[in-house]
Coordinates of C-alpha atoms in Angstrom, one line a residue:
Chain N
M1 CA 130.0 94.5 80.4
T2 CA 132.4 97.1 81.8
T3 CA 130.0 99.7 81.1
F4 CA 127.2 97.8 82.8
L5 CA 129.2 97.4 85.6
R6 CA 130.1 100.8 86.0
K7 CA 126.6 102.0 86.2
R8 CA 125.3 100.1 88.4
I9 CA 128.6 100.5 90.7
I10 CA 127.7 104.0 90.4
S11 CA 123.9 104.2 91.2
S12 CA 124.4 101.6 94.1
A13 CA 126.9 103.6 95.9
V14 CA 124.2 106.4 96.1
P15 CA 122.2 104.6 98.5
L16 CA 125.3 103.4 100.4
V17 CA 126.5 107.0 101.3
F18 CA 123.0 108.3 102.5
V19 CA 123.0 105.1 104.8
V20 CA 126.3 105.6 106.3
L21 CA 125.3 109.6 106.7
G22 CA 121.9 108.9 107.8
V23 CA 122.9 106.5 110.6
F24 CA 125.7 108.9 111.6
C25 CA 123.0 111.6 112.1
L26 CA 120.3 109.4 113.4
A27 CA 122.8 107.9 116.3
R28 CA 123.7 111.5 117.3
L29 CA 119.8 111.9 117.8
T30 CA 119.3 109.5 120.2
G31 CA 120.9 111.8 122.9
N32 CA 124.2 112.0 124.5
P33 CA 125.6 108.9 125.6
V34 CA 127.0 110.7 128.6
D35 CA 123.9 110.4 130.6
L36 CA 123.8 106.9 130.2
Y37 CA 127.3 105.9 131.1
L38 CA 128.0 108.1 134.3
P39 CA 126.3 108.0 137.2
L40 CA 123.5 110.5 138.2
S41 CA 125.9 112.3 140.6
A42 CA 128.3 112.8 138.6
T43 CA 129.9 116.5 138.6
P44 CA 129.5 118.8 135.6
G45 CA 133.6 118.4 135.4
Q46 CA 133.5 115.0 134.9
R47 CA 130.6 115.2 132.3
A48 CA 132.7 117.3 130.5
E49 CA 135.7 115.2 130.8
F50 CA 134.0 112.2 129.5
S51 CA 132.2 114.2 126.8
A52 CA 135.8 115.4 125.7
A53 CA 137.3 111.8 125.7
H54 CA 135.0 110.4 123.4
G55 CA 134.8 113.9 121.1
F56 CA 131.4 114.1 121.9
D57 CA 131.7 118.0 122.6
D58 CA 132.8 118.8 118.9
S59 CA 130.3 120.1 116.8
I60 CA 128.4 117.7 114.4
P61 CA 130.2 118.4 111.1
V62 CA 133.5 117.9 113.2
Q63 CA 132.5 114.5 114.8
L64 CA 131.3 113.7 111.2
W65 CA 134.7 114.6 109.7
H66 CA 136.8 112.5 112.4
Y67 CA 134.4 109.8 111.6
L68 CA 134.8 109.6 107.7
T69 CA 138.7 110.2 107.7
Q70 CA 138.8 107.6 110.8
A71 CA 136.6 105.3 108.8
A72 CA 139.0 105.2 105.7
Q73 CA 141.7 103.7 107.9
L74 CA 139.2 101.1 109.1
D75 CA 139.1 102.9 112.4
F76 CA 136.0 103.1 113.9
G77 CA 137.2 104.3 117.3
T78 CA 136.5 102.5 120.5
S79 CA 133.3 101.0 121.6
L80 CA 131.9 102.6 124.8
R81 CA 130.2 99.6 126.0
T82 CA 133.2 97.3 126.0
G83 CA 136.2 99.6 125.6
Q84 CA 137.3 97.3 122.7
S85 CA 137.7 98.3 119.3
A86 CA 134.7 99.0 117.3
T87 CA 136.4 97.4 114.4
T88 CA 137.3 93.7 116.3
M89 CA 134.1 93.8 117.8
V90 CA 132.3 93.7 114.0
L91 CA 134.8 91.6 112.7
D92 CA 134.2 89.1 115.3
A93 CA 130.3 89.4 115.0
F94 CA 130.4 89.8 111.3
P95 CA 131.3 86.4 110.3
V96 CA 128.6 84.5 112.6
T97 CA 125.8 86.4 110.8
L98 CA 127.5 86.1 107.0
Q99 CA 127.4 82.3 107.8
L100 CA 123.9 82.4 109.1
A101 CA 122.6 84.4 106.3
G102 CA 124.7 82.6 103.4
M103 CA 123.7 79.3 104.4
T104 CA 120.1 80.4 104.6
M105 CA 120.0 82.1 101.3
L106 CA 121.7 79.1 99.9
L107 CA 118.9 76.7 101.2
A108 CA 116.1 79.0 100.2
I109 CA 117.4 79.6 96.9
L110 CA 117.7 75.9 96.0
G111 CA 114.7 75.1 97.7
A112 CA 112.4 77.4 96.2
L113 CA 113.9 76.6 92.7
L114 CA 113.1 73.0 93.3
V115 CA 109.6 73.1 94.7
G116 CA 108.5 76.3 92.5
S117 CA 109.2 74.3 89.4
L118 CA 107.7 71.2 90.5
A119 CA 104.7 73.6 91.1
A120 CA 104.6 75.4 87.7
H121 CA 105.1 72.1 86.1
R122 CA 101.7 71.2 86.2
P123 CA 99.6 74.4 87.3
N124 CA 96.7 74.0 89.7
S125 CA 97.9 70.6 90.3
L126 CA 97.7 68.9 94.0
I127 CA 101.2 70.0 94.4
D128 CA 101.1 73.3 93.1
R129 CA 97.8 73.8 95.4
I130 CA 100.0 72.6 98.4
A131 CA 103.1 74.5 97.4
G132 CA 101.3 77.5 97.1
L133 CA 99.3 77.1 100.5
L134 CA 102.8 76.3 102.4
S135 CA 104.6 79.5 100.6
M136 CA 102.0 81.7 101.4
T137 CA 101.8 80.6 104.9
A138 CA 105.4 80.7 105.0
A139 CA 105.9 83.9 103.8
S140 CA 103.3 85.2 106.5
I141 CA 104.5 83.6 109.7
P142 CA 106.2 86.1 112.3
D143 CA 109.7 84.9 112.6
F144 CA 109.9 85.6 116.1
W145 CA 106.8 83.4 117.0
F146 CA 108.1 80.8 114.5
A147 CA 111.3 80.7 116.5
I148 CA 109.7 80.6 119.9
M149 CA 107.5 77.8 118.5
G150 CA 110.4 76.0 117.4
V151 CA 112.2 76.4 121.1
L152 CA 108.9 74.9 122.5
V153 CA 108.3 72.1 120.2
F154 CA 111.8 71.0 119.4
G155 CA 113.6 72.4 122.5
V156 CA 111.5 72.1 125.2
G157 CA 109.2 69.4 124.5
L158 CA 110.8 66.5 122.5
D159 CA 114.4 67.9 123.9
L160 CA 116.2 67.4 120.4
L161 CA 117.8 70.8 119.9
P162 CA 119.3 73.4 121.9
T163 CA 117.3 76.5 122.9
S164 CA 120.0 78.8 122.5
G165 CA 123.7 79.5 122.2
T166 CA 126.5 78.6 119.4
L167 CA 128.2 75.6 121.5
G168 CA 127.7 72.4 120.2
G169 CA 127.5 70.5 116.9
P170 CA 125.7 71.2 113.5
E171 CA 122.1 70.7 115.6
I172 CA 122.6 74.4 117.0
W173 CA 122.4 75.5 113.4
V174 CA 119.2 74.1 112.6
L175 CA 116.5 76.5 114.7
P176 CA 118.3 79.7 113.7
I177 CA 118.5 78.8 110.0
A178 CA 114.9 77.1 110.1
T179 CA 113.5 80.5 111.4
L180 CA 115.4 82.8 108.8
L181 CA 114.8 80.4 106.2
I182 CA 110.9 80.5 106.4
R183 CA 110.0 84.1 105.0
P184 CA 112.8 84.1 102.2
F185 CA 111.7 80.7 101.0
G186 CA 108.3 81.2 100.9
V187 CA 108.5 84.4 98.9
L188 CA 110.9 82.9 96.4
V189 CA 108.8 79.8 95.9
Q190 CA 105.8 82.3 94.6
V191 CA 108.4 84.0 92.3
V192 CA 109.6 80.9 91.1
R193 CA 106.5 79.5 90.2
G194 CA 105.1 82.5 88.6
S195 CA 108.3 83.1 86.3
M196 CA 108.3 79.3 85.6
V197 CA 104.5 79.4 84.5
G198 CA 105.5 82.2 82.2
A199 CA 108.6 80.7 80.8
L200 CA 107.0 77.2 80.5
S201 CA 104.3 78.5 78.1
A202 CA 106.8 80.3 76.0
P203 CA 107.1 79.4 72.2
Y204 CA 110.5 78.1 72.8
V205 CA 109.4 75.5 75.5
K206 CA 107.2 74.2 72.8
V207 CA 109.9 73.8 70.4
A208 CA 112.1 72.0 72.9
R209 CA 108.8 69.6 73.7
S210 CA 108.1 69.0 70.2
K211 CA 111.9 68.1 69.2
G212 CA 111.1 65.7 72.0
A213 CA 113.0 67.0 75.3
G214 CA 112.0 65.1 78.6
A215 CA 110.1 66.8 81.3
G216 CA 113.0 67.3 83.5
R217 CA 115.4 68.7 80.6
V218 CA 112.3 71.3 79.5
V219 CA 112.1 72.7 82.9
F220 CA 115.7 72.8 84.6
G221 CA 117.4 73.0 81.0
H222 CA 115.3 75.5 78.9
A223 CA 112.8 77.4 81.2
L224 CA 115.2 77.6 84.5
R225 CA 117.6 79.8 82.8
N226 CA 115.2 82.4 81.5
S227 CA 113.1 82.3 85.0
V228 CA 115.9 82.8 87.0
T229 CA 116.4 86.4 86.7
P230 CA 113.6 87.8 88.4
V231 CA 114.2 85.3 91.1
L232 CA 117.9 86.9 91.7
T233 CA 116.4 90.2 91.8
V234 CA 113.9 89.0 94.5
A235 CA 116.8 86.9 96.4
G236 CA 118.9 90.3 96.4
D237 CA 116.1 92.1 98.2
L238 CA 115.0 89.6 100.3
T239 CA 118.9 89.6 101.8
V240 CA 118.3 93.1 102.9
G241 CA 115.4 91.9 104.9
L242 CA 117.3 88.9 106.5
V243 CA 119.2 91.8 108.4
N244 CA 115.8 92.2 109.9
G245 CA 115.6 88.6 110.6
A246 CA 119.1 88.2 111.8
V247 CA 118.2 90.8 114.6
I248 CA 115.4 88.8 116.0
V249 CA 117.2 85.4 115.5
E250 CA 120.4 86.5 117.0
T251 CA 118.4 88.1 120.0
I252 CA 116.2 85.2 120.8
F253 CA 118.9 82.4 120.3
G254 CA 121.8 84.4 121.8
W255 CA 124.4 84.3 118.8
P256 CA 127.0 87.0 119.0
G257 CA 126.4 88.1 115.6
I258 CA 125.8 91.5 113.8
G259 CA 122.1 91.9 114.3
K260 CA 122.4 91.5 117.8
L261 CA 125.5 93.8 118.0
M262 CA 123.7 96.6 116.1
I263 CA 120.5 96.1 118.4
D264 CA 122.8 96.4 121.7
S265 CA 124.8 99.2 120.4
I266 CA 121.6 101.0 119.3
L267 CA 120.0 100.4 122.8
Q268 CA 123.1 101.5 124.8
R269 CA 124.3 104.5 122.6
D270 CA 127.4 102.8 121.7
F271 CA 127.8 105.0 118.5
A272 CA 131.2 103.7 117.5
A273 CA 130.2 100.2 117.3
L274 CA 126.9 100.7 115.7
Q275 CA 128.4 102.9 112.9
A276 CA 130.9 100.2 112.2
A277 CA 128.1 97.3 112.2
V278 CA 125.9 99.5 109.8
L279 CA 128.9 100.3 107.6
I280 CA 130.0 96.6 107.4
T281 CA 126.1 95.9 106.4
A282 CA 125.6 98.5 104.1
V283 CA 128.9 97.5 102.3
T284 CA 128.2 93.9 102.1
I285 CA 124.4 94.6 100.8
F286 CA 126.2 96.9 98.0
A287 CA 128.7 94.5 97.0
L288 CA 125.9 91.6 97.0
N289 CA 123.5 94.0 94.9
I290 CA 126.5 94.3 92.4
L291 CA 127.0 90.6 92.5
V292 CA 123.2 89.8 91.8
D293 CA 123.4 92.3 88.6
V294 CA 126.5 90.7 87.2
C295 CA 125.0 87.3 87.8
Q296 CA 122.1 88.5 85.8
A297 CA 124.0 90.0 83.3
L298 CA 125.8 86.9 82.9
I299 CA 122.7 84.5 82.7
D300 CA 120.7 86.6 80.6
P301 CA 122.2 88.6 77.7
R302 CA 119.0 90.8 77.5
V303 CA 120.0 92.4 80.8
R304 CA 123.5 93.1 79.4
Q305 CA 121.9 95.1 76.4
A306 CA 119.1 97.2 78.1
V307 CA 121.5 99.2 80.7
P308 CA 119.3 101.1 83.0
A309 CA 120.2 104.4 83.5
Chain P
M1 CA 79.6 79.4 81.6
T2 CA 77.8 78.5 78.4
D3 CA 77.4 82.3 77.7
P4 CA 77.1 83.2 73.9
T5 CA 78.1 86.7 74.0
P6 CA 80.7 87.4 71.4
R7 CA 84.4 87.4 72.8
P8 CA 85.0 91.1 73.7
D9 CA 88.7 91.0 73.9
A10 CA 90.3 88.7 71.6
E11 CA 93.7 88.9 72.4
T12 CA 93.2 88.4 76.2
Y13 CA 91.1 85.1 75.1
A14 CA 93.8 84.0 72.8
D15 CA 96.3 84.5 75.8
A16 CA 94.0 82.8 78.3
D17 CA 93.7 79.8 76.0
A18 CA 97.5 79.4 75.5
D19 CA 97.6 79.5 79.6
A20 CA 95.0 76.8 80.3
G21 CA 96.4 74.7 77.5
T22 CA 92.9 73.2 77.0
G23 CA 91.9 75.1 73.7
T24 CA 88.3 74.1 74.2
G25 CA 86.2 76.8 72.3
T26 CA 83.3 78.1 73.3
E27 CA 82.9 77.0 77.1
N28 CA 85.9 79.5 78.2
C29 CA 84.0 82.8 77.0
P30 CA 84.5 86.0 78.7
P31 CA 81.2 87.0 80.4
S32 CA 78.8 89.5 79.2
A33 CA 79.5 93.2 79.6
R34 CA 78.1 93.4 82.8
P35 CA 80.8 92.8 85.3
P36 CA 79.4 90.0 87.6
R37 CA 78.9 90.9 91.2
W38 CA 82.3 90.7 93.4
W39 CA 80.7 88.6 96.3
R40 CA 79.5 86.0 93.3
L41 CA 83.1 86.0 92.2
L42 CA 84.3 85.8 96.1
G43 CA 81.8 83.1 96.3
R44 CA 83.4 81.1 93.4
D45 CA 86.8 81.0 95.4
R46 CA 86.4 79.0 98.4
G47 CA 90.0 79.7 99.8
A48 CA 89.4 83.5 99.0
A49 CA 85.8 83.5 100.7
V50 CA 87.1 82.2 103.8
A51 CA 90.1 84.5 103.9
A52 CA 87.9 87.4 103.5
V53 CA 85.3 85.9 106.3
V54 CA 88.4 85.9 108.6
L55 CA 89.7 89.1 107.9
A56 CA 86.1 90.8 108.2
L57 CA 86.0 88.8 111.6
V58 CA 89.5 90.5 112.6
F59 CA 88.3 93.8 111.7
L60 CA 85.1 93.5 113.3
V61 CA 86.7 92.4 116.8
A62 CA 89.2 94.9 116.4
L63 CA 86.5 97.7 115.9
F64 CA 83.8 96.6 118.4
G65 CA 85.7 94.0 120.8
R66 CA 86.5 96.8 123.2
L67 CA 82.9 97.6 123.9
F68 CA 82.4 94.1 125.0
I69 CA 85.3 93.4 126.9
G70 CA 85.4 96.2 129.3
D71 CA 88.6 96.5 131.4
R72 CA 89.1 92.7 131.3
A73 CA 92.3 93.1 129.2
I74 CA 93.9 95.1 132.3
R75 CA 92.1 93.9 135.3
Q76 CA 94.3 91.5 137.1
D77 CA 93.2 88.4 139.4
L78 CA 96.3 86.7 141.0
G79 CA 94.2 84.1 142.1
A80 CA 93.6 83.3 138.7
S81 CA 97.3 83.2 137.5
L82 CA 98.2 81.3 134.4
R83 CA 94.9 79.1 134.2
P84 CA 95.4 76.8 131.0
P85 CA 92.6 77.0 128.5
S86 CA 89.3 75.8 129.5
L87 CA 85.8 75.6 129.4
D88 CA 85.4 75.9 133.5
H89 CA 86.0 79.6 133.8
G90 CA 83.3 81.4 131.9
F91 CA 83.8 82.8 128.2
Y92 CA 86.8 85.0 129.2
G93 CA 88.7 82.0 130.6
L94 CA 88.2 79.8 127.5
L95 CA 91.5 80.8 126.5
G96 CA 93.6 80.6 130.1
T97 CA 94.9 83.5 131.8
D98 CA 98.4 84.9 131.9
V99 CA 100.5 85.4 134.9
L100 CA 98.6 88.3 136.3
G101 CA 95.3 86.5 135.9
R102 CA 94.3 88.7 132.9
S103 CA 92.0 87.0 130.3
V104 CA 93.9 85.9 127.4
L105 CA 91.0 86.2 125.0
A106 CA 90.3 89.8 126.4
R107 CA 93.8 90.9 125.9
L108 CA 93.7 89.1 122.6
V109 CA 90.7 91.2 121.4
E110 CA 92.4 94.3 122.9
A111 CA 95.4 93.7 121.0
A112 CA 93.6 93.3 117.7
G113 CA 92.5 96.6 118.1
T114 CA 95.9 98.2 118.5
T115 CA 97.5 96.0 115.8
L116 CA 95.1 97.0 113.3
Y117 CA 94.9 101.0 114.4
V118 CA 98.7 100.8 113.6
A119 CA 98.8 98.7 110.6
V120 CA 95.9 100.0 108.9
P121 CA 97.1 103.6 109.0
A122 CA 100.5 102.9 108.1
V123 CA 99.2 101.1 105.0
L124 CA 96.9 104.0 103.9
C125 CA 99.6 106.3 104.5
S126 CA 102.3 104.8 102.4
L127 CA 99.7 104.0 99.5
V128 CA 98.5 107.3 99.2
I129 CA 102.0 109.1 99.4
G130 CA 103.8 106.4 97.4
S131 CA 101.2 106.1 94.7
A132 CA 100.8 110.0 94.2
L133 CA 104.8 110.4 94.1
G134 CA 105.3 107.5 91.9
M135 CA 102.8 108.2 89.3
W136 CA 104.0 111.8 89.4
A137 CA 107.4 110.5 88.8
G138 CA 106.7 108.2 86.3
Y139 CA 104.4 110.7 84.1
H140 CA 106.9 113.1 83.9
G141 CA 110.1 111.2 83.9
G142 CA 113.6 112.9 83.5
W143 CA 114.8 114.4 86.9
R144 CA 111.6 113.7 89.0
E145 CA 111.7 110.1 88.2
N146 CA 115.3 109.9 89.1
V147 CA 115.2 111.6 92.2
A148 CA 112.1 109.7 93.3
M149 CA 113.8 106.3 92.4
R150 CA 117.1 107.4 94.3
V151 CA 115.2 108.1 97.5
A152 CA 113.1 104.6 97.1
D153 CA 116.7 103.0 96.8
V154 CA 117.8 104.3 99.6
I155 CA 115.0 103.8 101.8
L156 CA 115.0 100.2 100.8
S157 CA 118.6 99.3 101.1
F158 CA 118.4 99.9 104.5
P159 CA 117.0 97.2 106.8
S160 CA 113.6 98.4 108.1
L161 CA 113.6 97.0 111.4
L162 CA 117.1 98.7 112.2
I163 CA 115.6 102.3 111.1
A164 CA 112.5 101.7 113.1
V165 CA 114.8 100.7 116.1
V166 CA 116.9 103.9 115.9
V167 CA 114.0 106.1 115.2
L168 CA 111.6 104.8 118.0
Y169 CA 114.8 105.1 120.4
V170 CA 115.3 108.6 119.4
F171 CA 111.4 109.6 119.5
A172 CA 109.3 108.0 122.1
P173 CA 107.8 104.7 121.1
S174 CA 104.3 106.1 120.7
A175 CA 101.7 104.4 118.5
L176 CA 101.9 107.4 116.1
N177 CA 105.7 107.0 115.8
I178 CA 105.3 103.4 115.0
V179 CA 102.7 104.3 112.2
L180 CA 105.0 107.1 110.5
I181 CA 108.1 105.2 110.5
L182 CA 106.6 102.3 109.1
A183 CA 104.6 104.4 106.3
I184 CA 108.0 105.8 105.4
A185 CA 109.6 102.4 105.3
R186 CA 106.6 101.2 102.9
V187 CA 106.5 104.2 100.5
P188 CA 109.2 102.9 98.3
V189 CA 107.5 99.9 97.2
Y190 CA 104.4 102.0 95.9
L191 CA 106.6 104.5 94.6
R192 CA 108.4 101.9 92.3
T193 CA 105.2 100.2 91.4
A194 CA 103.3 103.4 90.5
R195 CA 106.2 104.6 88.8
A196 CA 106.7 101.5 86.7
E197 CA 102.7 101.7 85.9
S198 CA 102.5 105.3 85.3
A199 CA 105.8 105.3 83.0
E200 CA 104.5 102.3 80.8
L201 CA 101.2 104.2 80.4
R202 CA 102.2 107.6 79.6
S203 CA 103.1 106.4 76.3
R204 CA 99.5 104.9 75.5
L205 CA 97.3 106.5 72.8
F206 CA 94.4 107.5 75.3
V207 CA 97.1 109.6 77.4
D208 CA 98.7 111.1 74.2
A209 CA 95.0 111.8 73.1
A210 CA 94.3 113.6 76.1
R211 CA 97.4 115.4 76.3
T212 CA 96.6 116.8 72.4
F213 CA 93.5 118.0 73.9
G214 CA 95.1 120.2 76.8
T215 CA 94.2 118.2 79.7
P216 CA 96.5 119.2 82.4
S217 CA 99.1 116.9 83.9
R218 CA 97.2 116.8 87.2
N219 CA 94.0 115.5 85.6
I220 CA 95.3 113.0 83.1
I221 CA 97.0 111.2 86.2
H222 CA 94.1 111.1 88.3
R223 CA 91.5 110.3 85.2
H224 CA 93.6 108.2 83.0
I225 CA 96.3 106.8 84.7
L226 CA 95.2 106.2 88.5
P227 CA 92.2 103.8 87.3
I228 CA 94.5 101.6 85.5
A229 CA 97.5 101.7 88.2
L230 CA 94.7 101.0 91.0
P231 CA 94.5 97.4 90.6
T232 CA 98.0 96.7 91.1
L233 CA 98.5 99.0 93.7
L234 CA 95.3 98.0 96.1
T235 CA 97.0 94.4 95.6
V236 CA 100.5 95.6 97.0
A237 CA 98.8 97.3 99.8
T238 CA 97.1 94.1 101.0
L239 CA 100.2 92.3 100.8
D240 CA 102.0 94.9 102.4
F241 CA 99.6 94.7 105.2
C242 CA 101.0 91.6 106.3
F243 CA 104.6 93.0 106.2
V244 CA 103.4 96.0 108.4
M245 CA 101.8 93.9 110.8
L246 CA 104.5 91.6 111.0
T247 CA 107.1 94.8 111.4
E248 CA 105.0 96.3 114.0
S249 CA 104.7 92.7 116.2
S250 CA 108.9 92.2 115.7
L251 CA 109.2 95.7 117.0
S252 CA 106.7 95.2 119.9
F253 CA 108.4 91.7 120.6
L254 CA 112.1 93.5 120.7
G255 CA 110.3 95.9 123.6
I256 CA 110.4 99.2 121.2
G257 CA 106.9 98.9 119.9
I258 CA 103.8 99.0 121.8
Q259 CA 104.5 99.6 125.1
P260 CA 102.5 98.3 128.1
P261 CA 99.9 98.7 129.5
D262 CA 98.8 99.0 125.7
V263 CA 99.0 95.5 124.2
S264 CA 99.7 93.9 120.6
W265 CA 99.7 90.5 119.5
G266 CA 103.9 90.8 119.1
L267 CA 104.0 92.5 122.6
M268 CA 101.7 89.3 124.0
V269 CA 104.3 86.9 122.5
A270 CA 106.9 88.7 124.1
Q271 CA 105.4 88.5 127.4
G272 CA 104.4 84.9 127.3
R273 CA 107.6 83.7 126.1
Q274 CA 109.1 83.6 129.6
Y275 CA 106.5 81.4 130.5
L276 CA 106.7 79.3 127.6
Q277 CA 107.9 75.9 129.6
T278 CA 104.7 76.4 132.1
A279 CA 102.4 78.1 130.3
W280 CA 102.6 78.0 126.4
W281 CA 98.9 79.4 125.6
I282 CA 100.0 83.0 126.4
A283 CA 102.5 83.1 123.5
V284 CA 101.2 80.4 121.1
L285 CA 97.6 81.9 120.7
P286 CA 98.6 85.7 119.8
G287 CA 100.9 84.3 117.2
I288 CA 98.0 82.2 115.7
A289 CA 96.0 85.4 115.6
I290 CA 99.1 86.9 113.6
V291 CA 99.5 84.0 111.3
L292 CA 95.6 83.9 110.4
T293 CA 95.4 87.7 109.6
T294 CA 98.7 87.5 107.5
V295 CA 97.6 84.5 105.8
S296 CA 94.2 85.8 104.9
A297 CA 95.5 88.9 103.8
T298 CA 98.0 87.2 101.3
V299 CA 95.2 84.8 100.0
L300 CA 92.7 87.9 99.6
A301 CA 95.8 89.8 97.5
A302 CA 95.7 87.0 94.9
W303 CA 92.1 87.3 94.8
V304 CA 91.9 91.2 94.6
R305 CA 94.3 91.1 91.9
L306 CA 92.4 89.1 89.5
A307 CA 89.1 90.6 90.6
T308 CA 90.0 94.4 90.0
D309 CA 91.6 93.5 86.8
P310 CA 88.8 93.9 84.1
G311 CA 90.8 91.7 81.5
Q312 CA 91.5 89.1 84.3
R313 CA 88.2 89.1 86.2
W314 CA 86.1 86.5 83.9
R315 CA 88.9 83.7 84.8
L316 CA 87.1 83.9 88.4
T317 CA 83.6 82.9 87.0
L318 CA 85.4 79.5 85.9
P319 CA 85.9 76.6 88.1
K320 CA 89.4 76.8 89.7
K321 CA 90.7 73.8 87.3
R322 CA 90.2 75.3 84.2
R323 CA 91.1 79.0 85.3
G324 CA 94.8 78.8 83.7
A325 CA 98.0 79.3 85.0
R326 CA 98.6 83.1 85.2
A327 CA 101.1 84.2 88.3
A328 CA 98.4 85.7 90.8
V329 CA 101.1 88.2 91.5
P330 CA 103.9 89.3 89.4
P331 CA 107.3 88.3 91.1
E332 CA 108.6 91.7 91.2
M333 CA 105.7 93.2 93.9
I334 CA 105.9 90.2 96.4
A335 CA 109.1 91.3 98.1

């Protein structure tokens, strides 16, 4: 188990390093923020002073070195946009997105396990076809459009739910979570159904049936454990995609989360905030991948033995 | 099917029987050696046929629509501002007008062109590059495989929308740049699939035989690995078409994709968003266009998967109920 964990950590850390370096370089490519933050009438002297104050006049390797040494001490500099510490901004925004994403994935996985198992229980039955069509549609709806339709129908038309903002009771969660939920849910239902169908035709399920186990016990007791491994893998990949969704959802509903922070920082060349936000996202995804691997190893002994290189 | 031809592939048949759980002998026989025509297979599957027709229509509109609408997609007529969909204002007033009095129908047609001019080249680029690299890496194994997979990991571990946002911000958000960034973001999907297929195929007997005869690896990949990996890759490409379309519309919606005066479906939704309360049709209709196209592509992908696999194709000649319960698309491909 320790060897397994060590190998997985090393192979997942490589992308992490590349992402951090890549964002640093790409952010520098977006141009010098001086042009954006100082008026056109600024004298060359003022521009040089602004650059020096924020370290933009150093060479790129020097800037990178500063960035890495400070990041090691959890200091990501100050945001150009707000003058706040980037760390504070990110730590304020992160829990919002984490709650949103965590709730979404939990609901998506539980819902998909239920619907997918029901569909796989009787392949080509009415339930299976309805679930198939629904999941395909859910996975293909553009999330921004779904969000706008939600606002139109429930916010404007029926006046049941708030159209944006984070003030209010539990009803503020409904539309953002529903928007984030549709794609992972649709994809996962198809994955659960696919792997369930495979598991249900396996010999050990026949044995369980012939011993007289009921339908519920066969599906949830025997087949589910075996078919949950691919579901976890796909769920891990989908969580990366959830960041895409978070950008859209937080923009539309005005949530002060990490997605909105990132897009605002990119558009306003706020390097410090962008790098901190990307780093915390990358670290979360990294931790999540490890978690998925550990869960899989715990659930399925075959994964533990066949350690990937 | 009461085709008395002997079973060409006993294993497939036994497998299928177990899946279908019927076990009623001769009726499920695979058809004769000559494969059935693909349009007959398509006709058998009503869902896939409808999807194919919808997609064909979208492509026809995208290709030729611009010839008919002229400049109606950009012609402004402030007197006709925000007309709801109705039959009173001729063909181009059918779906209403936007705030500048431009025909929504004409704009939808124009946008269909833009959307597909971005999505199709992006999918083709990533399909060709990803498959070639993946098959090469999988066939040779060793360091080539490791490097290719690590590159795929790096690209996939970063949210594609954010890469696109950063890159499009650095370089101007032109259609060409959108195609390039979408292609790069999706290469890993094909890379992984092609690598897995070719790593499995390289130890098969027919590949060994070809190698023994001294066939160069380039030809082995081309003649022996590509034909077997192609159905899977095409299925992935059909599914990926949805993803690329959705990403393009998200980018356009965020204001960093297609720029006005060009128009894409995502951009139309963004433009209609502020008139949501007074003129719902501006934002709703392009969304429906996106959903119709992507759902059709998804439905067709499931069919392509079966129709291009010689071992599975005969299932399509059966009525749907007896086709068996095989998962249409393997789970690892969907995400």
